[in-house]
Amino acid sequence: MTATENPESASPETNPGVPFTLNGVEFHANDGELLIDAAKRHGVHIPHFCYHPRMTPVGMCRMCLVEVDTGRGAGLQPSCMLPVTPNMKVNTESEPTTKAQDGVLELLLINHPLDCPVCDKGGECPLQDNAYAFGPGESRFVEEKRHYEKPIPISDLVYLDRERCILCDRCTRFASEVAGDPLIHFIGRGAQTEVNTFPEHEFSSYFSGNTVQICPVGALTAKPYRFAARPWDLSETESTSMVDSTGARVALHSSQDRLVRIQGVDSDATNWGWLSDKERFIYEATDSPERLTEPLVRDGSGDAVPTRWNNAVKQVVEALARPSDPRRIGVIGGARLTLESQYAWAKLLKGLGAVDNIDAQLGDGLPAELVLGLPKATIDSACQPGGVVVLLGPDLKEELPTLYLRLRHAIQFDGVSLVEISPRVTSFGDTVAARLNPLPGATGQIAKALADGMVGTSIGRSSAEELSAAHKLLISDRPVTVILGRGNLAESTDIIASAVASLRRANPNAKFLTALRRGNVHGALEMGLTPGYLPGAQPLSAAVDGWDMAPRSRGLDTAGILKSAVNGTLDTLVLLGADPLTDFPDSKLAAAAFERVGTVISVDTFMTASTGRADVVLPAAMFGEVDGTFLNLEGRISPVQAKVTSPGQTRADWMIAAEVAAAAGGDLGFTTLAELRSDIAANVPGFSDVHWDRTGHGADGPVITGIRSWEPTLTETAPIPPADDYGLRLVVDRKLWDNGTMTLAAASLKGQVGDAVMSVSPADLARLRIPSGNEASVAVGGGDARTVVVMSDPRVPVGAAHVPFHLNGVDASDFLVTGQPVIDIRIQAL
Amino acid sequence: MATNTYVPHAAGYVDNEGVKIVSSRFQYEDSYTLERSLSTGGYEGMKKTLRMQPAEVAAVVKDAVLLGRGGAGFPAGVKWGFMPPVWPRYLVVNGDESEPGTYKDRLLMERDPHQLIEGCIIACFALGLNTCFLYVRGEMPVAQERIAEALNDAYAAGLVGKNIDGTDVSIDIVLHWGAGAYIVGEETALIESLEGNRGMPRLKPPFFPAAKGLYMKPTIVNNVETLANLPWIITNGAANFKEYGSEKSPGTRLLAISGHVKRPGVYEVEQGRVSFRELFYGHNFCGGIKDDNDLKMFIPGGGSAPWFFEEQLDLLLEAGDVGPAGSMLGSGAIVVMDHTTDAVKACLRVVRFFARESCGKCTPCREGTSWEEKILQRILDGHGRPEDIDLLLEVGANISPSPYPVAAAPESGLEAVPFPPKQTTICPLGPSSVAPITSAIRRFRPEFEAKIAAVSPVGAGA
């Protein structure tokens, strides 16, 4: 289509800019705008292959050549690399232009195998589309085509068919420029040029699936989707990824009522179209045969047996009514749920049941006061050109990969300076402006020194130069954003909170992003699934209509609930999509709690270790099967939409809450999603004007700022635990691929989970006289020693030892003890 | 030493009568040593330069109208003036000579590396920069060794490096060896290669090296022979330089003549004063066509240049005259073909080179050149079809929109199409492959037709 559809949008009064003539009509482009983009804004589509608006143009496919006259005569120019200049005359329909388009397509097709009938891309293929619209119709090529082995796996998830490849450089550019994993490149030259991996190095990138999505032909295909459906059989719905708290916008594709694909949607505010492979391929779990599909109760012999919903609900009501005091009930989980379901469960438990022992975080998050109360940044404001970002948290590539891509772009292209205050060197590598990797326990001390300007001498392993650079950036008049997370499960949140206090004192204008990894955890906290708060971060004392039985005193967090169970003061434990036995850092505490607790109720989608111990199991519908809303780390709401029918007797979580309320003789006040949303709008500050059904049509949802009437109370007085000269400070963090329930349930992803090893700095390993890769004896305090593999890793600071959590191999939870500010371990050669 | 003879130690060089500006030391067997250089006026130009102001040096070069010797023939002094006042800035020496038929820079690097080094220092000084990258083609091991040795000697003698010749001027020359790719002779691809990337050209604009070159800094890329002229120009002055050659193209050029002539080789020739006829037949030059055969065609400026024929023999070696006549002087490589040459085979030979050397970046070049090669090969294999001749021209037009530059054909009343060609690609490599096709078909179409008619290919009628 090359018609000019929208001429009025360029009126000079409203859009002063660069005047130019496009197919005889005068338009205005923005300053520096590329011709291909300016033409698109004015309704003129210029065909292209290599150009991608989120990557640096390279101008190599030559499909976007158009005739341009800048005063020196008309000539063919690539519109993807040509900024509009004043009075440029462009003709996208002239004979030279159409001849060039025709020629490029004929040449692209001479070696293309034209195996469209068996190609995944057939039907949604830019090469097909452009060939129909701009191509010559038939080929004059009678020679033998180029042949390669097809297809070859370039990773566990991606296959490459070099015969189909048109060498547009999109995948290779993405790998090096966007993902920072330059593992695929061109080899050979001329017509023998091909994309391939380097010998012995597969394309192992957390972002490999994006190359499949941006491939303009069927050269790159995703193993989970290969031959699963034809594009014309697909039905699409826009939704929001619930894999992590970034809230990447996605499109769910189903065929025959099965989810078969997730594509990234280009949202300016969040993911720019990119997804991690976890966000992209997690849909496989939805269709897993391991799903819970019917309610279960424990029979006389102790076996979990199927039952009917009304029987299961009855038992839940009894278990919730039995305790003499709501403080003898504990609830763990809720980050898996939609905002609406979170509200329904919060209202059931807090509003009707006076229970406040509720925590959506499993001891690996941040104090709710920080998450709810700190002034929020947005991803865009953090990434704005010239900004400063302080990363007081984990390696974002491992925990929030799409946020990592946005920040990486901001550093590489927009002059954003990153101050890294992480327990070890993150994936930002040498792109950081200042690197401080404090030993666990010293995080607060470092932040205090930055606030006080005491940066003349080194502190621990942080040099005066790095401290000074960080100090200058922190107090500069550039916009400062602190990305706050839990970089170390073995360092207490008190220490992080004290560091936050120092950073706020240093720069009161600093804004915050809380980089929590659990999907809708921000929604859970906002809806009150955390001790001490009613929805909208209101205090327990607030009067909320319909929440008549709200608790009056602050309850326990997950660690407290588990301890209460161990102490015999907890009768009923409710799990809302939580598996504390494997997911709570101190697995010994969780195991002891399950030994002592009375009744366990689990609302879940899979039979996890914890659900296997439950007395009543209620099967829930999950992502892709339910309508609802997501609240991301910015506080931005966006829609979660159902695409397929939920299996068996599963139900949406909010319906289960309503069912339990009704069976208990209560009334949540809603029986439809619309009524539920009205209840939220009426009772939760900030949600009164949300247009729930209008958030789902491409536009980025609004940020619910939730203006707080209170400030988090922070002190800089966290204890600084003395270091033990003989021990190493433990750092436990998360990897993208871990033994999470969903990852293991997705057939293509479970193989991605690697073995954990303990990593120590080369200097420490040399001091301990342990060769890298050897087994060593590791013990915490006076506890039993474990034999683990110890590797040398220069990213670990001297004096620390690092283990990723919840992988195969070394079990980090062996070393984690609840309630310690830091954990020191001893490593000895065997 | 007798004139008009080969010089045994400088393979391919023919010592003829006439002025020697860049090849003056080729007569000496040890011409590449520092001792010989110093004893024959080497580094005098540099020493003179270091006691001038940079702007004065640049003015001399501009006044001398030193045209670039790499192919495009752009005045070096004017090019230097394009640099914005931004530092750091770099000089990059293009020693990746690989145009088919060209081997004059190799001689300059092998036989007189000190002259080149001296030229580099003069250029660096004039441009106000202190880092020069010398990129030598991967397949020239002798040149690489000689330059490396010469650089070591020059550094040791204080002629390169810190405080050159006792002044406060410090300039470093970094030697880089190519990995063997024709395209890296294109300046932006050379810069990519120098940065450690795959040698693929960048689009101009925006990546004009003078503004955004090596590491996105202002960069001048000069040819080896261009820089080799500088010591003589500075020592003898612009006015003396302009005594030689023509008004538009002063000085000399090293021409590499190959093919069917009696004495092929590299000659230093005054620009604009000698015709192709004199060059091929003159006693001072090639001495006639091999075996006194008839001339069939010749390529006047390297494989990329459209072909010339008998009618163009009286053109002077003057860029301003050759362009309008439909070709170019290019890099100074002239290939002469006599009447025994098969035009179709010759065409394939040149096209194949470009097909093999295409970097693969732009679709028309990557796919088009190999398609051209396949069609030509098929015709020669006896499987040609009558429509293949026009198909060749149309595939060519997809790489370089017609009309393609070509010499006049008086017998058919066709006029010349002036150089340069249009292009659908980033760099001229792809369009270069169209030169032999357009030239050969326009002049020798019956030869193509005869090859196609000679055999009755199986299935041709299908």
XYZ file of N, CA, C and O in Angstrom, chain A residues 57-63 65 76-78 81-82 99-100 102-108 110-111 139-146 165-168 185-194, chain B residues 179-182 198 200 203-207 355-371 374-375 378 385 388 390-391 394-395 397-399 401-402 423-426:
368
model
N 19.903 0.933 11.817
C 19.744 0.540 10.417
C 21.089 0.215 9.760
O 22.116 0.794 10.108
N 21.065 -0.739 8.835
C 22.288 -1.110 8.127
C 22.163 -0.934 6.624
O 23.144 -0.931 5.905
N 20.959 -0.804 6.133
C 20.757 -0.498 4.714
C 21.277 -1.551 3.767
O 21.815 -1.224 2.713
N 21.149 -2.819 4.113
C 21.788 -3.835 3.271
C 20.852 -4.677 2.421
O 21.289 -5.267 1.447
N 19.564 -4.741 2.752
C 18.714 -5.575 1.901
C 18.362 -4.859 0.610
O 18.033 -5.498 -0.374
N 18.422 -3.544 0.629
C 18.176 -2.668 -0.519
C 16.717 -2.679 -0.973
O 16.383 -2.189 -2.037
N 15.840 -3.271 -0.138
C 14.428 -3.330 -0.518
C 13.786 -1.957 -0.380
O 12.823 -1.660 -1.078
N 14.879 0.948 -1.151
C 15.367 2.003 -2.036
C 14.176 2.768 -2.615
O 13.212 2.173 -3.090
N 18.434 6.701 -6.378
C 17.893 5.710 -5.451
C 18.654 5.777 -4.134
O 19.887 5.745 -4.112
N 17.920 5.883 -3.051
C 18.532 5.956 -1.726
C 17.808 4.988 -0.802
O 16.587 4.855 -0.894
N 18.543 4.349 0.128
C 17.865 3.490 1.097
C 17.130 4.346 2.130
O 17.768 5.085 2.876
N 18.070 4.542 5.978
C 19.280 5.177 6.515
C 19.326 6.654 6.176
O 20.345 7.306 6.378
N 18.231 7.162 5.657
C 18.248 8.529 5.164
C 17.348 9.402 6.026
O 16.122 9.300 5.949
N 11.189 -0.437 -10.268
C 12.136 -1.328 -10.951
C 13.146 -1.877 -9.946
O 13.483 -3.073 -9.978
N 13.610 -1.014 -9.052
C 14.577 -1.473 -8.044
C 13.925 -2.475 -7.093
O 14.527 -3.493 -6.742
N 11.371 -4.430 -7.672
C 11.177 -5.650 -8.447
C 12.494 -6.425 -8.569
O 12.544 -7.646 -8.383
N 13.562 -5.685 -8.813
C 14.859 -6.326 -8.995
C 15.376 -6.959 -7.712
O 15.877 -8.090 -7.727
N 15.245 -6.251 -6.612
C 15.735 -6.799 -5.346
C 14.960 -8.071 -4.998
O 15.543 -9.072 -4.565
N 13.648 -8.033 -5.204
C 12.862 -9.225 -4.878
C 13.211 -10.395 -5.782
O 13.314 -11.539 -5.328
N 13.413 -10.118 -7.062
C 13.791 -11.218 -7.939
C 15.104 -11.840 -7.469
O 15.240 -13.062 -7.412
N 16.036 -10.983 -7.076
C 17.334 -11.491 -6.633
C 17.228 -12.220 -5.294
O 17.901 -13.229 -5.079
N 16.377 -11.716 -4.396
C 16.223 -12.402 -3.103
C 15.624 -13.791 -3.292
O 15.885 -14.704 -2.510
N 15.977 -15.785 -5.988
C 16.613 -16.771 -6.872
C 17.151 -17.967 -6.102
O 17.061 -19.099 -6.570
N 17.695 -17.700 -4.911
C 18.226 -18.821 -4.142
C 17.302 -19.260 -3.017
O 17.641 -20.153 -2.249
N 10.039 -16.071 -11.816
C 11.494 -16.029 -11.776
C 12.077 -16.366 -13.138
O 11.529 -17.174 -13.882
N 13.204 -15.726 -13.434
C 13.922 -16.065 -14.665
C 15.160 -16.893 -14.348
O 16.020 -17.077 -15.186
N 15.229 -17.369 -13.125
C 16.421 -18.084 -12.668
C 16.275 -19.562 -12.991
O 15.363 -20.226 -12.498
N 17.146 -20.086 -13.847
C 17.045 -21.503 -14.215
C 18.233 -22.310 -13.700
O 18.358 -23.489 -13.996
N 19.111 -21.638 -12.921
C 20.301 -22.348 -12.440
C 19.943 -23.149 -11.187
O 18.843 -23.047 -10.659
N 20.892 -23.914 -10.720
C 20.659 -24.656 -9.491
C 20.745 -23.708 -8.299
O 21.619 -22.844 -8.236
N 19.828 -23.886 -7.361
C 19.829 -23.008 -6.192
C 20.926 -23.412 -5.210
O 21.464 -24.517 -5.275
N 21.169 -22.514 -4.290
C 22.162 -22.756 -3.238
C 21.611 -23.811 -2.269
O 20.437 -23.791 -1.920
N 17.323 -18.244 4.361
C 17.846 -16.977 4.894
C 18.094 -15.974 3.773
O 18.624 -16.319 2.716
N 17.690 -14.725 3.990
C 17.977 -13.677 3.010
C 19.055 -12.711 3.519
O 19.243 -11.631 2.959
N 19.749 -13.096 4.578
C 20.937 -12.376 5.050
C 20.650 -10.903 5.327
O 21.348 -10.011 4.864
N 19.599 -10.667 6.118
C 19.196 -9.287 6.403
C 19.907 -8.724 7.609
O 19.780 -7.541 7.902
N 26.857 -14.932 13.541
C 27.410 -13.913 12.640
C 27.446 -14.463 11.226
O 27.202 -15.640 10.997
N 27.781 -13.577 10.288
C 27.973 -14.009 8.912
C 29.308 -14.739 8.787
O 30.310 -14.311 9.354
N 29.295 -15.814 8.017
C 30.560 -16.406 7.610
C 30.502 -16.597 6.098
O 29.435 -16.579 5.499
N 31.645 -16.790 5.476
C 31.693 -16.913 4.030
C 31.485 -15.560 3.374
O 31.314 -14.547 4.034
N 31.535 -15.555 2.037
C 31.305 -14.281 1.353
C 30.543 -14.516 0.063
O 30.333 -15.654 -0.348
N 30.112 -13.401 -0.518
C 29.339 -13.484 -1.747
C 28.084 -14.307 -1.541
O 27.472 -14.293 -0.473
N 27.722 -15.057 -2.592
C 26.498 -15.850 -2.511
C 26.645 -17.003 -1.525
O 25.658 -17.644 -1.173
N 27.850 -17.273 -1.069
C 28.057 -18.335 -0.083
C 28.015 -17.788 1.344
O 28.314 -18.515 2.301
N 27.654 -16.529 1.484
C 27.530 -15.963 2.832
C 26.411 -16.677 3.574
O 25.352 -16.947 3.006
N 26.642 -17.003 4.812
C 25.613 -17.639 5.621
C 25.709 -17.141 7.050
O 26.753 -16.675 7.488
N 43.250 -9.785 5.844
C 43.040 -11.230 5.863
C 42.688 -11.756 4.473
O 42.364 -12.931 4.321
N 42.732 -10.895 3.482
C 42.518 -11.383 2.126
C 41.115 -11.172 1.621
O 40.343 -12.121 1.531
N 40.759 -9.943 1.324
C 39.447 -9.664 0.750
C 39.554 -8.440 -0.136
O 40.019 -7.393 0.296
N 39.114 -8.590 -1.375
C 39.134 -7.476 -2.326
C 38.374 -6.284 -1.785
O 38.806 -5.133 -1.891
N 34.013 -7.722 10.325
C 33.979 -8.263 8.984
C 34.082 -7.115 7.999
O 33.429 -6.089 8.158
N 32.996 -5.139 5.538
C 31.808 -4.835 4.751
C 31.699 -3.318 4.674
O 31.862 -2.629 5.686
N 27.587 2.647 4.555
C 26.876 3.520 3.632
C 27.387 4.956 3.772
O 27.549 5.464 4.867
N 27.632 5.576 2.597
C 28.038 6.986 2.567
C 26.961 7.782 1.844
O 26.771 7.512 0.646
N 26.305 8.772 2.407
C 26.334 9.100 3.823
C 25.598 8.039 4.631
O 24.880 7.262 4.041
N 25.710 8.036 5.926
C 26.357 9.052 6.774
C 27.834 8.792 7.062
O 28.479 9.651 7.652
N 28.350 7.659 6.636
C 29.688 7.290 7.116
C 30.798 7.715 6.160
O 31.576 6.880 5.696
N 31.962 -11.921 -8.359
C 31.024 -12.818 -7.665
C 31.696 -13.444 -6.445
O 31.095 -13.563 -5.377
N 32.959 -13.859 -6.618
C 33.670 -14.483 -5.497
C 34.004 -13.477 -4.411
O 34.109 -13.828 -3.245
N 34.231 -12.220 -4.806
C 34.699 -11.230 -3.833
C 33.572 -10.388 -3.244
O 33.807 -9.563 -2.366
N 32.341 -10.565 -3.710
C 31.223 -9.836 -3.112
C 31.202 -10.124 -1.614
O 31.342 -11.265 -1.182
N 31.023 -9.091 -0.818
C 31.087 -9.315 0.634
C 29.810 -9.945 1.155
O 29.776 -10.451 2.265
N 28.724 -9.877 0.371
C 27.476 -10.486 0.800
C 26.534 -9.531 1.503
O 25.480 -9.934 1.973
N 26.892 -8.265 1.585
C 26.053 -7.334 2.348
C 24.794 -6.938 1.577
O 23.690 -7.109 2.078
N 24.952 -6.416 0.379
C 23.781 -5.931 -0.368
C 23.217 -7.043 -1.249
O 23.955 -7.718 -1.962
N 21.903 -7.157 -1.228
C 21.251 -8.205 -2.004
C 21.633 -8.180 -3.494
O 21.990 -9.226 -4.051
N 21.559 -7.034 -4.173
C 21.801 -7.074 -5.632
C 23.182 -7.605 -5.990
O 23.326 -8.379 -6.943
N 24.193 -7.211 -5.224
C 25.554 -7.653 -5.522
C 25.726 -9.127 -5.168
O 26.231 -9.926 -5.958
N 25.267 -9.480 -3.962
C 25.454 -10.852 -3.478
C 24.804 -11.863 -4.414
O 25.408 -12.854 -4.814
N 23.555 -11.607 -4.755
C 22.814 -12.566 -5.568
C 23.057 -12.336 -7.058
O 23.151 -13.282 -7.830
N 23.156 -11.050 -7.440
C 23.242 -10.732 -8.862
C 24.553 -11.168 -9.494
O 24.568 -11.728 -10.597
N 25.672 -10.946 -8.810
C 26.960 -11.283 -9.425
C 27.079 -12.796 -9.627
O 27.587 -13.248 -10.658
N 26.585 -13.570 -8.663
C 26.709 -15.024 -8.829
C 25.741 -15.523 -9.904
O 26.024 -16.507 -10.593
N 24.620 -14.840 -10.056
C 23.698 -15.227 -11.130
C 24.339 -14.949 -12.495
O 24.315 -15.777 -13.400
N 26.794 -17.583 -13.220
C 26.187 -18.863 -13.597
C 25.683 -18.839 -15.028
O 25.817 -19.833 -15.761
N 25.096 -17.719 -15.448
C 24.594 -17.641 -16.826
C 25.763 -17.726 -17.811
O 25.725 -18.482 -18.787
N 27.145 -21.127 -18.019
C 26.226 -22.023 -18.734
C 26.347 -21.820 -20.248
O 26.347 -22.780 -21.026
N 20.822 -20.082 -23.763
C 19.549 -19.883 -24.446
C 19.571 -18.494 -25.075
O 20.227 -17.593 -24.525
N 19.266 -15.551 -22.835
C 20.251 -15.320 -21.782
C 21.019 -14.015 -21.978
O 21.484 -13.417 -21.000
N 19.982 -11.028 -23.122
C 19.252 -9.905 -22.535
C 19.077 -10.084 -21.038
O 19.049 -9.117 -20.284
N 18.967 -11.351 -20.612
C 18.840 -11.611 -19.181
C 20.073 -11.107 -18.437
O 19.970 -10.487 -17.376
N 19.779 -7.533 -18.042
C 18.744 -7.129 -17.093
C 19.152 -7.430 -15.650
O 18.840 -6.666 -14.739
N 19.839 -8.558 -15.440
C 20.364 -8.810 -14.101
C 21.354 -7.702 -13.743
O 21.340 -7.162 -12.627
N 21.246 -4.706 -14.793
C 20.490 -3.482 -14.532
C 19.866 -3.495 -13.147
O 19.534 -2.445 -12.589
N 19.677 -4.692 -12.567
C 19.184 -4.772 -11.194
C 20.262 -4.366 -10.191
O 19.962 -4.034 -9.052
N 21.517 -4.483 -10.603
C 22.608 -4.081 -9.716
C 22.980 -2.630 -9.995
O 23.287 -1.864 -9.099
N 21.347 0.345 -12.257
C 20.285 0.739 -13.188
C 20.855 1.339 -14.470
O 21.767 2.156 -14.427
N 20.334 0.891 -15.589
C 20.854 1.323 -16.885
C 20.500 2.799 -17.109
O 19.587 3.309 -16.488
N 23.996 2.906 -8.970
C 24.068 1.647 -8.237
C 22.911 1.469 -7.272
O 22.423 2.424 -6.693
N 22.465 0.220 -7.131
C 21.454 -0.110 -6.121
C 22.138 -0.660 -4.866
O 21.473 -1.128 -3.960
N 23.449 -0.620 -4.861
C 24.219 -1.208 -3.765
C 24.909 -0.117 -2.973
O 24.875 1.056 -3.348
N 25.556 -0.511 -1.868
C 26.261 0.456 -1.029
C 27.568 0.877 -1.695
O 27.904 2.047 -1.723
